[in-house]
């Protein structure tokens, strides 16, 4: 169902009847009830009430926030960018300690905001809330928070909102894990022409440094028909670019009735007429199949970009990270991909300072960067996450040494990236125009199929369209171009 159809169907729901037990009907019931509560609050305030959602972390959270926004707007809230809104939601990330710290920083400020706005509600959700010690801290030190929920029950926002209306203290609803995937709830997209689409949830890989499997639960795939139908609806609504989302999209399909691989799903998505570009995130190198490389090579709609996190260039560290590939296997895979798809851009994630990383291990990472020559690399300093196997490993690394390595890595990564990007100068290539440039409002900005940014002069009516742009001058990580119309 489209969001519009869902909203139209709400009229038929009678909230004097008992609460439905099944989803999504149960949530439609609570959305209707929440609309009544919103009306009361609105009358009391004498004005429309606003909401804002602050999203931390990855594309998964970005997509979850669009679902939260869909529910809030259906209830009646008007969107705002300000943290002075009447309903503020923090959709949190806990992949590294600093992501976690930021949220407490915001909460400190919000305490005062809330004291000056009697209509204000604050909700916390997302990955950080799946950690019991966090929820304990919130319930002890941040009692002014109205609702706390996790990653498994995002769809329940309307129900929690209704509960909170009748409750005295904080409403807390955290699930350890779930098999449930609730379809057909309203979503509000951030963009009119591109959209993320979840194809799977959770992760079963348990890389030893990573908290995601603990906070996102076990891997589960969505039914292919649900995914395809959602994308068809998006296409009918003007979306031209799709990003298929999962922590490890290459293992898509396990546990479904139908025998289907990620490559087959991707092929089906490319067959949807109005979809012009398809991207996906993230690919684990251990599961990247020849079949996938073939599907990528044989369709122009699959973007010439592959994010292939390597994490480390040292086979010894990779083993301790439980990444299930060696340095040699990764390099062989890169060769195979580049031989079949020569114009592909490869990007990666790298962790510096994993417990016990020696200078030799780090040099292997530097050498990996030299050999692969990534188009871009996201570099992270290892952050100890309580409960993960790596947190129990002996770590004698010196902070200053890690910092120095980190700087060395970033410098080299950026140099190579600038050299790589420059390589397309003079070519005319299709660009999906995404909006006005953030740095210079008189310019438009868009992306090449390989994900490189291009700025150029053009009319705002081009936003959302794919047009040819001549790449005139490379400026490090982006191009200055000229529209060819
Ligand atoms: N599922 C994706 C990545 C999700 S997390 C994948 O497997 O590629 C995004 C990135 O954060 C990871 O690739 C990793 O480089 C980094 N990361 C995860 N845990 C971390 C930690 N404890 N410290 C530092 N970086 C970490
Ligand atoms: Fe974390 Fe590894 Fe899963 Fe990625 S594949 S989310 S790094 S455990
Ligand atoms: Fe962060 Fe959760 Fe994504 S921990 S990186 S928001 S899956």
Short mmCIF file of C-alpha atoms and ligand atoms in Angstrom, two decimals:
data_model
loop_
_atom_site.label_atom_id
_atom_site.label_comp_id
_atom_site.label_asym_id
_atom_site.label_seq_id
_atom_site.Cartn_x
_atom_site.Cartn_y
_atom_site.Cartn_z
CA UNK A 1 0.00 0.00 0.00
CA UNK A 2 1.14 3.55 -0.60
CA UNK A 3 1.20 6.03 2.29
CA UNK A 4 -1.80 7.75 0.67
CA UNK A 5 -3.82 4.52 0.58
CA UNK A 6 -2.94 3.84 4.22
CA UNK A 7 -4.12 7.31 5.24
CA UNK A 8 -7.39 6.91 3.29
CA UNK A 9 -8.02 3.54 4.97
CA UNK A 10 -7.71 5.08 8.44
CA UNK A 11 -11.23 6.50 8.05
CA UNK A 12 -12.65 2.98 8.18
CA UNK A 13 -11.01 2.17 11.54
CA UNK A 14 -13.17 2.35 14.66
CA UNK A 15 -11.08 3.03 17.78
CA UNK A 16 -13.93 2.06 20.11
CA UNK A 17 -13.41 -1.55 18.90
CA UNK A 18 -10.83 -3.79 20.63
CA UNK A 19 -7.17 -3.32 19.58
CA UNK A 20 -6.29 -5.65 16.64
CA UNK A 21 -3.67 -8.29 17.50
CA UNK A 22 -2.01 -8.50 14.08
CA UNK A 23 0.33 -6.11 12.30
CA UNK A 24 0.07 -3.78 10.48
CA UNK A 25 -3.66 -3.46 11.39
CA UNK A 26 -2.71 -2.91 15.03
CA UNK A 27 -0.55 0.07 14.07
CA UNK A 28 -3.25 1.55 11.80
CA UNK A 29 -5.50 1.46 14.86
CA UNK A 30 -2.91 3.27 16.98
CA UNK A 31 -2.15 5.82 14.26
CA UNK A 32 -5.85 6.70 14.25
CA UNK A 33 -5.86 6.91 18.05
CA UNK A 34 -2.66 8.99 18.01
CA UNK A 35 -4.36 11.41 15.60
CA UNK A 36 -7.01 12.04 18.26
CA UNK A 37 -4.36 12.64 20.91
CA UNK A 38 -2.52 14.98 18.55
CA UNK A 39 -5.74 16.98 18.02
CA UNK A 40 -6.14 17.41 21.78
CA UNK A 41 -2.55 18.56 22.15
CA UNK A 42 -2.91 20.89 19.19
CA UNK A 43 -6.01 22.52 20.65
CA UNK A 44 -4.24 22.96 23.97
CA UNK A 45 -1.25 24.62 22.28
CA UNK A 46 -3.43 26.66 19.91
CA UNK A 47 -1.10 25.95 16.97
CA UNK A 48 0.22 23.14 14.77
CA UNK A 49 2.78 20.98 16.53
CA UNK A 50 6.16 20.28 14.96
CA UNK A 51 8.48 17.28 14.97
CA UNK A 52 12.12 16.71 14.13
CA UNK A 53 14.17 13.56 13.80
CA UNK A 54 17.92 13.69 14.34
CA UNK A 55 19.56 10.71 12.71
CA UNK A 56 22.99 9.36 13.61
CA UNK A 57 24.81 6.46 11.94
CA UNK A 58 24.31 4.59 8.71
CA UNK A 59 21.81 4.33 5.85
CA UNK A 60 19.77 1.83 7.88
CA UNK A 61 19.06 4.51 10.43
CA UNK A 62 18.35 7.06 7.70
CA UNK A 63 15.73 4.73 6.28
CA UNK A 64 14.26 4.00 9.74
CA UNK A 65 13.96 7.75 10.29
CA UNK A 66 11.93 8.06 7.09
CA UNK A 67 9.55 5.45 8.54
CA UNK A 68 9.32 7.38 11.81
CA UNK A 69 8.65 10.60 9.87
CA UNK A 70 5.90 8.85 7.89
CA UNK A 71 4.12 7.84 11.09
CA UNK A 72 4.51 11.26 12.75
CA UNK A 73 3.25 13.14 9.70
CA UNK A 74 0.26 10.81 9.41
CA UNK A 75 -0.52 11.52 13.06
CA UNK A 76 -0.51 15.24 12.24
CA UNK A 77 2.91 16.63 13.17
CA UNK A 78 4.52 19.16 10.80
CA UNK A 79 8.20 18.59 9.98
CA UNK A 80 10.80 21.02 11.28
CA UNK A 81 14.62 21.05 11.27
CA UNK A 82 14.92 22.62 14.67
CA UNK A 83 15.57 20.81 17.93
CA UNK A 84 13.09 23.25 19.47
CA UNK A 85 10.28 21.22 17.88
CA UNK A 86 7.40 19.78 19.92
CA UNK A 87 8.42 16.17 19.29
CA UNK A 88 12.14 15.44 19.01
CA UNK A 89 13.38 11.95 18.17
CA UNK A 90 17.02 10.92 18.32
CA UNK A 91 17.66 7.88 16.17
CA UNK A 92 20.98 6.78 17.62
CA UNK A 93 24.10 4.89 16.51
CA UNK A 94 26.58 3.07 18.73
CA UNK A 95 29.08 1.67 16.24
CA UNK A 96 31.85 3.77 17.83
CA UNK A 97 32.09 5.45 21.22
CA UNK A 98 31.95 9.00 19.76
CA UNK A 99 28.61 8.30 18.02
CA UNK A 100 27.31 7.32 21.42
CA UNK A 101 28.75 10.36 23.20
CA UNK A 102 27.11 12.82 20.80
CA UNK A 103 23.64 11.70 21.90
CA UNK A 104 24.31 12.45 25.58
CA UNK A 105 25.55 15.88 24.49
CA UNK A 106 22.22 16.60 22.77
CA UNK A 107 20.22 15.30 25.72
CA UNK A 108 22.01 17.64 28.11
CA UNK A 109 20.76 20.61 26.06
CA UNK A 110 17.26 19.17 25.61
CA UNK A 111 16.60 19.04 29.33
CA UNK A 112 16.40 22.86 29.36
CA UNK A 113 14.40 23.01 26.12
CA UNK A 114 11.81 20.73 27.60
CA UNK A 115 11.48 22.80 30.74
CA UNK A 116 10.50 25.80 28.61
CA UNK A 117 8.05 23.98 26.28
CA UNK A 118 5.18 22.13 28.04
CA UNK A 119 4.09 20.43 24.79
CA UNK A 120 7.47 18.94 24.13
CA UNK A 121 8.09 15.21 23.85
CA UNK A 122 11.46 13.51 23.48
CA UNK A 123 12.00 9.99 22.16
CA UNK A 124 15.19 7.96 21.84
CA UNK A 125 15.49 5.00 19.52
CA UNK A 126 18.01 3.14 17.38
CA UNK A 127 21.07 1.04 18.01
CA UNK A 128 22.31 2.65 21.21
CA UNK A 129 19.01 1.80 22.92
CA UNK A 130 19.65 -1.91 22.37
CA UNK A 131 22.42 -1.70 24.97
CA UNK A 132 21.01 -2.38 28.45
CA UNK A 133 23.52 -0.09 30.21
CA UNK A 134 22.41 2.84 28.02
CA UNK A 135 18.73 2.34 28.85
CA UNK A 136 19.66 2.13 32.51
CA UNK A 137 21.53 5.45 32.31
CA UNK A 138 18.58 7.07 30.52
CA UNK A 139 16.08 5.87 33.09
CA UNK A 140 18.26 7.04 35.98
CA UNK A 141 19.72 10.31 34.71
CA UNK A 142 17.46 11.49 31.90
CA UNK A 143 14.01 10.95 33.36
CA UNK A 144 12.55 13.71 31.15
CA UNK A 145 12.76 11.42 28.09
CA UNK A 146 9.20 10.30 27.17
CA UNK A 147 9.76 7.25 24.98
CA UNK A 148 12.66 4.82 24.55
CA UNK A 149 12.51 2.11 21.90
CA UNK A 150 14.98 0.06 19.88
CA UNK A 151 15.81 -1.11 16.39
CA UNK A 152 13.26 -3.94 16.26
CA UNK A 153 10.08 -1.95 16.93
CA UNK A 154 10.46 1.27 14.92
CA UNK A 155 7.08 0.52 13.33
CA UNK A 156 5.42 0.79 16.78
CA UNK A 157 5.92 4.54 17.21
CA UNK A 158 2.18 5.37 17.12
CA UNK A 159 1.41 2.73 19.76
CA UNK A 160 4.20 3.98 22.01
CA UNK A 161 2.98 7.56 21.53
CA UNK A 162 -0.48 6.53 22.73
CA UNK A 163 1.00 4.64 25.69
CA UNK A 164 3.07 7.64 26.62
CA UNK A 165 -0.02 9.87 26.65
CA UNK A 166 -1.48 7.80 29.47
CA UNK A 167 1.81 6.93 31.25
CA UNK A 168 3.48 8.82 34.07
CA UNK A 169 7.20 8.17 33.48
CA UNK A 170 9.29 7.12 30.49
CA UNK A 171 7.71 4.47 28.24
CA UNK A 172 10.46 1.93 27.53
CA UNK A 173 10.01 -0.80 24.93
CA UNK A 174 13.14 -2.65 23.85
CA UNK A 175 13.15 -6.07 22.21
CA UNK A 176 16.19 -8.32 22.26
CA UNK A 177 15.59 -9.64 18.74
CA UNK A 178 12.74 -10.39 16.37
CA UNK A 179 11.73 -12.39 13.31
CA UNK A 180 8.97 -9.93 12.58
CA UNK A 181 9.09 -7.71 9.49
CA UNK A 182 6.11 -5.34 9.37
CA UNK A 183 5.24 -4.10 5.87
CA UNK A 184 2.86 -1.39 4.68
CA UNK A 185 3.35 1.47 7.09
CA UNK A 186 3.59 5.09 5.92
CA UNK A 187 7.04 6.53 5.12
CA UNK A 188 8.12 10.04 4.23
CA UNK A 189 11.12 10.10 1.92
CA UNK A 190 13.84 12.73 2.37
CA UNK A 191 14.23 12.86 -1.41
CA UNK A 192 11.59 12.82 -4.14
CA UNK A 193 13.79 11.03 -6.67
CA UNK A 194 15.96 8.57 -4.73
CA UNK A 195 15.26 6.15 -1.95
CA UNK A 196 16.83 3.50 0.22
CA UNK A 197 15.02 0.17 0.36
CA UNK A 198 15.73 -2.39 3.07
CA UNK A 199 16.28 -5.84 1.65
CA UNK A 200 17.42 -7.42 4.89
CA UNK A 201 17.83 -6.60 8.54
CA UNK A 202 20.43 -7.61 11.12
CA UNK A 203 23.81 -9.28 10.72
CA UNK A 204 25.19 -12.77 11.46
CA UNK A 205 28.84 -12.08 10.79
CA UNK A 206 30.07 -11.14 14.23
CA UNK A 207 33.23 -9.35 13.17
CA UNK A 208 34.98 -9.28 16.53
CA UNK A 209 35.14 -5.47 16.84
CA UNK A 210 31.56 -4.80 15.79
CA UNK A 211 28.47 -4.19 17.91
CA UNK A 212 25.98 -4.22 15.01
CA UNK A 213 24.99 -7.93 15.30
CA UNK A 214 24.14 -7.35 18.97
CA UNK A 215 22.03 -4.25 18.40
CA UNK A 216 20.42 -5.14 15.06
CA UNK A 217 19.79 -8.82 15.79
CA UNK A 218 19.98 -11.88 13.56
CA UNK A 219 19.97 -11.60 9.81
CA UNK A 220 16.54 -11.80 8.14
CA UNK A 221 15.63 -11.08 4.52
CA UNK A 222 12.49 -9.45 3.20
CA UNK A 223 10.37 -11.37 0.72
CA UNK A 224 11.43 -10.50 -2.85
CA UNK A 225 7.84 -9.61 -3.88
CA UNK A 226 7.61 -7.12 -1.00
CA UNK A 227 10.86 -5.49 -2.11
CA UNK A 228 9.92 -5.40 -5.80
CA UNK A 229 6.44 -4.06 -5.07
CA UNK A 230 7.86 -1.33 -2.86
CA UNK A 231 10.31 -0.32 -5.59
CA UNK A 232 7.57 -0.31 -8.24
CA UNK A 233 5.50 2.01 -6.05
CA UNK A 234 8.53 4.25 -5.53
CA UNK A 235 9.14 4.32 -9.28
CA UNK A 236 5.50 5.31 -9.89
CA UNK A 237 6.05 8.09 -7.37
CA UNK A 238 8.99 9.55 -9.31
CA UNK A 239 11.96 7.73 -7.77
CA UNK A 240 14.75 7.00 -10.29
CA UNK A 241 17.55 5.80 -8.00
CA UNK A 242 17.31 2.97 -5.50
CA UNK A 243 19.83 2.01 -2.82
CA UNK A 244 19.31 -1.58 -1.65
CA UNK A 245 20.20 -1.71 2.03
CA UNK A 246 21.56 -4.44 4.28
CA UNK A 247 24.58 -4.95 6.54
CA UNK A 248 25.71 -7.70 4.19
CA UNK A 249 23.58 -7.68 1.06
CA UNK A 250 25.58 -10.54 -0.47
CA UNK A 251 24.02 -13.02 1.92
CA UNK A 252 20.48 -11.91 1.00
CA UNK A 253 17.88 -14.65 0.59
CA UNK A 254 18.71 -17.06 3.41
CA UNK A 255 15.64 -18.47 5.12
CA UNK A 256 13.14 -17.34 2.47
CA UNK A 257 10.54 -19.67 0.89
CA UNK A 258 11.85 -18.85 -2.55
CA UNK A 259 15.40 -19.80 -3.46
CA UNK A 260 16.89 -16.44 -4.43
CA UNK A 261 20.33 -14.83 -4.35
CA UNK A 262 21.22 -11.16 -4.06
CA UNK A 263 22.38 -11.18 -7.68
CA UNK A 264 18.96 -12.44 -8.83
CA UNK A 265 17.17 -9.84 -6.73
CA UNK A 266 19.39 -7.10 -8.15
CA UNK A 267 18.62 -8.26 -11.69
CA UNK A 268 14.89 -8.11 -10.98
CA UNK A 269 15.24 -4.57 -9.65
CA UNK A 270 17.07 -3.46 -12.81
CA UNK A 271 14.15 -4.82 -14.86
CA UNK A 272 11.78 -2.22 -13.38
CA UNK A 273 11.39 0.25 -16.20
CA UNK A 274 11.33 3.60 -14.49
CA UNK A 275 14.25 2.81 -12.18
CA UNK A 276 17.36 4.25 -13.81
CA UNK A 277 20.03 3.61 -11.19
CA UNK A 278 20.55 0.94 -8.56
CA UNK A 279 23.12 1.03 -5.78
CA UNK A 280 23.61 -1.27 -2.81
CA UNK A 281 25.28 -1.22 0.63
CA UNK A 282 27.14 -3.09 2.04
CA UNK A 283 28.98 -5.95 0.39
CA UNK A 284 31.01 -8.28 2.54
CA UNK A 285 34.00 -9.48 0.49
CA UNK A 286 33.62 -13.06 1.71
CA UNK A 287 30.22 -13.50 0.02
CA UNK A 288 30.64 -11.55 -3.22
CA UNK A 289 29.70 -14.02 -5.96
CA UNK A 290 30.71 -14.30 -9.62
CA UNK A 291 27.00 -14.20 -10.37
CA UNK A 292 26.80 -10.73 -8.78
CA UNK A 293 29.77 -9.46 -10.80
CA UNK A 294 28.00 -10.71 -13.96
CA UNK A 295 24.72 -8.96 -13.09
CA UNK A 296 26.61 -5.74 -12.33
CA UNK A 297 28.57 -5.93 -15.57
CA UNK A 298 25.56 -6.68 -17.72
CA UNK A 299 23.30 -3.81 -16.64
CA UNK A 300 24.08 -0.12 -17.07
CA UNK A 301 21.54 0.59 -14.37
CA UNK A 302 23.75 -0.92 -11.67
CA UNK A 303 25.96 1.96 -10.60
CA UNK A 304 29.68 1.70 -11.26
CA UNK A 305 30.48 1.76 -7.58
CA UNK A 306 31.20 -0.99 -5.12
CA UNK A 307 31.76 -0.39 -1.43
CA UNK A 308 33.92 -3.30 -0.35
CA UNK A 309 35.06 -2.86 3.26
CA UNK A 310 38.52 -4.37 3.75
CA UNK A 311 39.01 -3.27 7.42
CA UNK A 312 42.69 -4.27 7.43
CA UNK A 313 45.41 -5.28 4.97
CA UNK A 314 46.98 -7.77 7.37
CA UNK A 315 45.82 -11.39 7.13
CA UNK A 316 46.79 -11.86 10.76
CA UNK A 317 44.49 -9.00 11.90
CA UNK A 318 41.74 -10.02 9.46
CA UNK A 319 41.70 -13.43 11.13
CA UNK A 320 41.39 -11.85 14.55
CA UNK A 321 38.62 -9.64 13.21
CA UNK A 322 36.79 -12.78 12.01
CA UNK A 323 36.47 -11.34 8.52
CA UNK A 324 36.81 -14.79 6.83
CA UNK A 325 39.14 -13.68 4.03
CA UNK A 326 42.86 -13.15 3.70
CA UNK A 327 44.66 -10.22 2.17
CA UNK A 328 45.41 -12.35 -0.92
CA UNK A 329 41.79 -13.42 -1.34
CA UNK A 330 40.65 -9.80 -1.15
CA UNK A 331 43.19 -8.72 -3.76
CA UNK A 332 42.18 -11.57 -6.08
CA UNK A 333 38.54 -10.48 -5.73
CA UNK A 334 39.44 -6.88 -6.57
CA UNK A 335 41.27 -8.06 -9.71
CA UNK A 336 38.31 -10.17 -10.76
CA UNK A 337 35.89 -7.26 -10.34
CA UNK A 338 38.10 -4.77 -12.16
CA UNK A 339 38.76 -7.16 -15.04
CA UNK A 340 35.04 -7.60 -15.63
CA UNK A 341 33.96 -3.98 -14.85
CA UNK A 342 36.95 -1.75 -15.65
CA UNK A 343 35.16 1.56 -14.94
CA UNK A 344 34.03 0.56 -11.44
CA UNK A 345 34.89 2.79 -8.47
CA UNK A 346 35.95 0.86 -5.38
CA UNK A 347 35.54 2.32 -1.92
CA UNK A 348 36.26 0.80 1.47
CA UNK A 349 36.25 1.02 5.26
CA UNK A 350 39.49 0.68 7.23
CA UNK A 351 40.03 0.35 10.96
CA UNK A 352 43.33 1.52 12.48
CA UNK A 353 44.48 0.35 15.91
CA UNK A 354 42.67 -2.97 16.28
CA UNK A 355 43.98 -4.65 19.49
CA UNK A 356 47.49 -5.94 18.96
CA UNK A 357 47.98 -4.22 15.58
CA UNK A 358 51.75 -3.94 14.98
CA UNK A 359 53.64 -1.58 12.70
CA UNK A 360 54.00 -4.50 10.31
CA UNK A 361 50.23 -5.11 10.29
CA UNK A 362 49.62 -1.43 9.68
CA UNK A 363 52.14 -1.41 6.83
CA UNK A 364 50.16 -4.24 5.26
CA UNK A 365 47.11 -1.94 5.38
CA UNK A 366 49.10 0.88 3.79
CA UNK A 367 50.27 -1.54 1.14
CA UNK A 368 46.70 -2.69 0.51
CA UNK A 369 45.74 0.94 -0.12
CA UNK A 370 48.67 1.28 -2.58
CA UNK A 371 47.73 -1.89 -4.43
CA UNK A 372 43.97 -1.39 -4.67
CA UNK A 373 44.06 2.39 -5.13
CA UNK A 374 40.61 3.05 -3.70
CA UNK A 375 38.46 5.82 -5.11
CA UNK A 376 37.57 6.68 -1.51
CA UNK A 377 38.13 5.12 1.90
CA UNK A 378 36.38 5.72 5.21
CA UNK A 379 38.98 5.41 7.94
CA UNK A 380 38.19 4.78 11.60
CA UNK A 381 40.22 4.50 14.75
CA UNK A 382 39.29 1.29 16.55
CA UNK A 383 36.74 1.91 19.26
CA UNK A 384 36.24 -0.67 22.00
CA UNK A 385 32.60 -1.81 22.18
CA UNK A 386 31.53 -3.54 25.40
CA UNK A 387 30.33 -7.08 24.82
CA UNK A 388 32.23 -7.70 21.58
CA UNK A 389 35.03 -10.34 21.50
CA UNK A 390 37.65 -7.69 20.62
CA UNK A 391 36.85 -5.79 23.82
CA UNK A 392 38.29 -8.75 25.75
CA UNK A 393 41.53 -8.88 23.70
CA UNK A 394 44.71 -7.51 25.23
CA UNK A 395 45.33 -4.10 23.78
CA UNK A 396 48.72 -2.57 24.40
CA UNK A 397 48.52 -0.06 21.54
CA UNK A 398 49.63 3.43 22.36
CA UNK A 399 47.13 6.19 21.47
CA UNK A 400 49.80 8.47 20.02
CA UNK A 401 51.13 5.68 17.79
CA UNK A 402 47.62 4.89 16.53
CA UNK A 403 46.96 8.54 15.84
CA UNK A 404 50.15 8.88 13.87
CA UNK A 405 49.27 5.79 11.80
CA UNK A 406 45.78 7.11 11.25
CA UNK A 407 47.11 10.42 9.91
CA UNK A 408 49.56 8.61 7.64
CA UNK A 409 46.73 6.48 6.27
CA UNK A 410 44.33 9.38 5.67
CA UNK A 411 47.00 11.36 3.85
CA UNK A 412 47.76 8.53 1.45
CA UNK A 413 44.08 7.61 0.97
CA UNK A 414 43.27 11.21 0.01
CA UNK A 415 46.21 11.53 -2.39
CA UNK A 416 45.25 8.36 -4.22
CA UNK A 417 41.58 9.30 -4.24
CA UNK A 418 42.35 12.70 -5.82
CA UNK A 419 44.55 11.04 -8.47
CA UNK A 420 41.86 8.47 -9.26
CA UNK A 421 39.04 10.99 -9.51
CA UNK A 422 41.08 13.20 -11.85
CA UNK A 423 41.16 10.35 -14.36
CA UNK A 424 37.78 11.22 -15.86
CA UNK A 425 38.60 14.86 -16.71
CA UNK A 426 37.22 15.88 -20.09
CA UNK A 427 34.62 13.09 -20.31
CA UNK A 428 30.89 13.71 -20.68
CA UNK A 429 28.98 11.45 -18.29
CA UNK A 430 25.42 11.14 -16.94
CA UNK A 431 24.81 12.86 -13.61
CA UNK A 432 21.77 12.50 -11.37
CA UNK A 433 21.13 16.09 -10.24
CA UNK A 434 20.58 15.94 -6.47
CA UNK A 435 20.08 19.57 -5.45
CA UNK A 436 21.73 22.91 -4.89
CA UNK A 437 25.37 22.77 -3.83
CA UNK A 438 25.77 23.18 -0.07
CA UNK A 439 28.87 25.35 -0.39
CA UNK A 440 27.65 27.54 -3.24
CA UNK A 441 23.91 28.05 -3.69
CA UNK A 442 24.31 29.20 -7.28
CA UNK A 443 25.57 25.76 -8.31
CA UNK A 444 23.79 22.45 -8.70
CA UNK A 445 25.29 19.24 -7.42
CA UNK A 446 24.88 15.70 -8.63
CA UNK A 447 26.53 12.30 -8.75
CA UNK A 448 28.12 10.18 -11.41
CA UNK A 449 27.20 6.53 -11.59
CA UNK A 450 30.51 5.87 -9.79
CA UNK A 451 29.32 8.09 -6.90
CA UNK A 452 31.71 11.01 -7.54
CA UNK A 453 30.18 14.44 -6.87
CA UNK A 454 29.94 17.01 -9.66
CA UNK A 455 29.08 20.71 -9.25
CA UNK A 456 27.88 22.76 -12.21
CA UNK A 457 25.78 25.75 -13.21
CA UNK A 458 22.18 24.86 -14.00
CA UNK A 459 18.54 25.51 -13.45
CA UNK A 460 16.79 24.08 -10.37
CA UNK A 461 14.21 22.38 -12.59
CA UNK A 462 16.94 19.82 -13.39
CA UNK A 463 16.89 18.45 -9.81
CA UNK A 464 15.89 14.78 -9.89
CA UNK A 465 16.83 14.35 -13.56
CA UNK A 466 19.75 12.51 -15.12
CA UNK A 467 21.64 14.78 -17.51
CA UNK A 468 24.98 14.73 -19.33
CA UNK A 469 27.71 16.81 -17.74
CA UNK A 470 31.20 17.50 -19.04
CA UNK A 471 33.79 16.99 -16.29
CA UNK A 472 35.88 20.11 -16.70
CA UNK A 473 38.13 20.24 -13.64
CA UNK A 474 38.83 17.85 -10.78
CA UNK A 475 38.93 19.48 -7.35
CA UNK A 476 40.14 16.62 -5.17
CA UNK A 477 37.06 14.67 -4.20
CA UNK A 478 34.64 16.36 -6.63
CA UNK A 479 34.42 17.80 -10.15
CA UNK A 480 33.46 21.16 -11.55
CA UNK A 481 31.47 20.45 -14.68
CA UNK A 482 29.35 21.96 -17.45
CA UNK A 483 25.88 20.70 -18.27
CA UNK A 484 25.62 19.47 -21.87
CA UNK A 485 22.01 20.02 -22.88
N1 LIG B 1 28.03 -3.96 7.59
C1 LIG B 1 29.03 -3.11 7.13
C2 LIG B 1 29.56 -2.06 8.07
C3 LIG B 1 28.77 -1.53 9.17
S1 LIG B 1 29.62 -0.52 10.30
C4 LIG B 1 30.18 -3.97 6.72
O1 LIG B 1 30.37 -5.05 7.17
O2 LIG B 1 30.95 -3.49 5.95
C5 LIG B 1 30.53 0.58 9.26
C6 LIG B 1 32.00 0.55 9.51
O3 LIG B 1 32.29 0.98 10.81
C7 LIG B 1 32.66 -0.81 9.41
O4 LIG B 1 32.91 -1.20 8.10
C8 LIG B 1 33.92 -0.62 10.20
O5 LIG B 1 34.97 -0.16 9.39
C9 LIG B 1 33.56 0.47 11.19
N2 LIG B 1 33.47 -0.06 12.55
C10 LIG B 1 32.63 -1.00 13.02
N3 LIG B 1 32.89 -1.24 14.32
C11 LIG B 1 33.93 -0.45 14.68
C12 LIG B 1 34.68 -0.25 15.87
N4 LIG B 1 34.40 -0.94 16.97
N5 LIG B 1 35.66 0.65 15.86
C13 LIG B 1 35.96 1.35 14.75
N6 LIG B 1 35.31 1.20 13.60
C14 LIG B 1 34.30 0.30 13.55
FE1 LIG B 2 29.60 -5.40 11.69
FE2 LIG B 2 30.89 -7.25 10.34
FE3 LIG B 2 28.22 -7.29 10.41
FE4 LIG B 2 29.47 -5.38 9.06
S1 LIG B 2 29.54 -7.59 8.60
S2 LIG B 2 27.80 -5.12 10.45
S3 LIG B 2 31.30 -5.02 10.28
S4 LIG B 2 29.60 -7.63 12.13
FE1 LIG B 3 25.32 2.71 13.73
FE2 LIG B 3 23.39 1.01 14.01
FE3 LIG B 3 24.17 1.70 11.61
S1 LIG B 3 25.21 1.08 15.24
S2 LIG B 3 26.31 2.18 11.86
S3 LIG B 3 23.26 3.03 13.07
S4 LIG B 3 23.42 -0.30 12.23
#
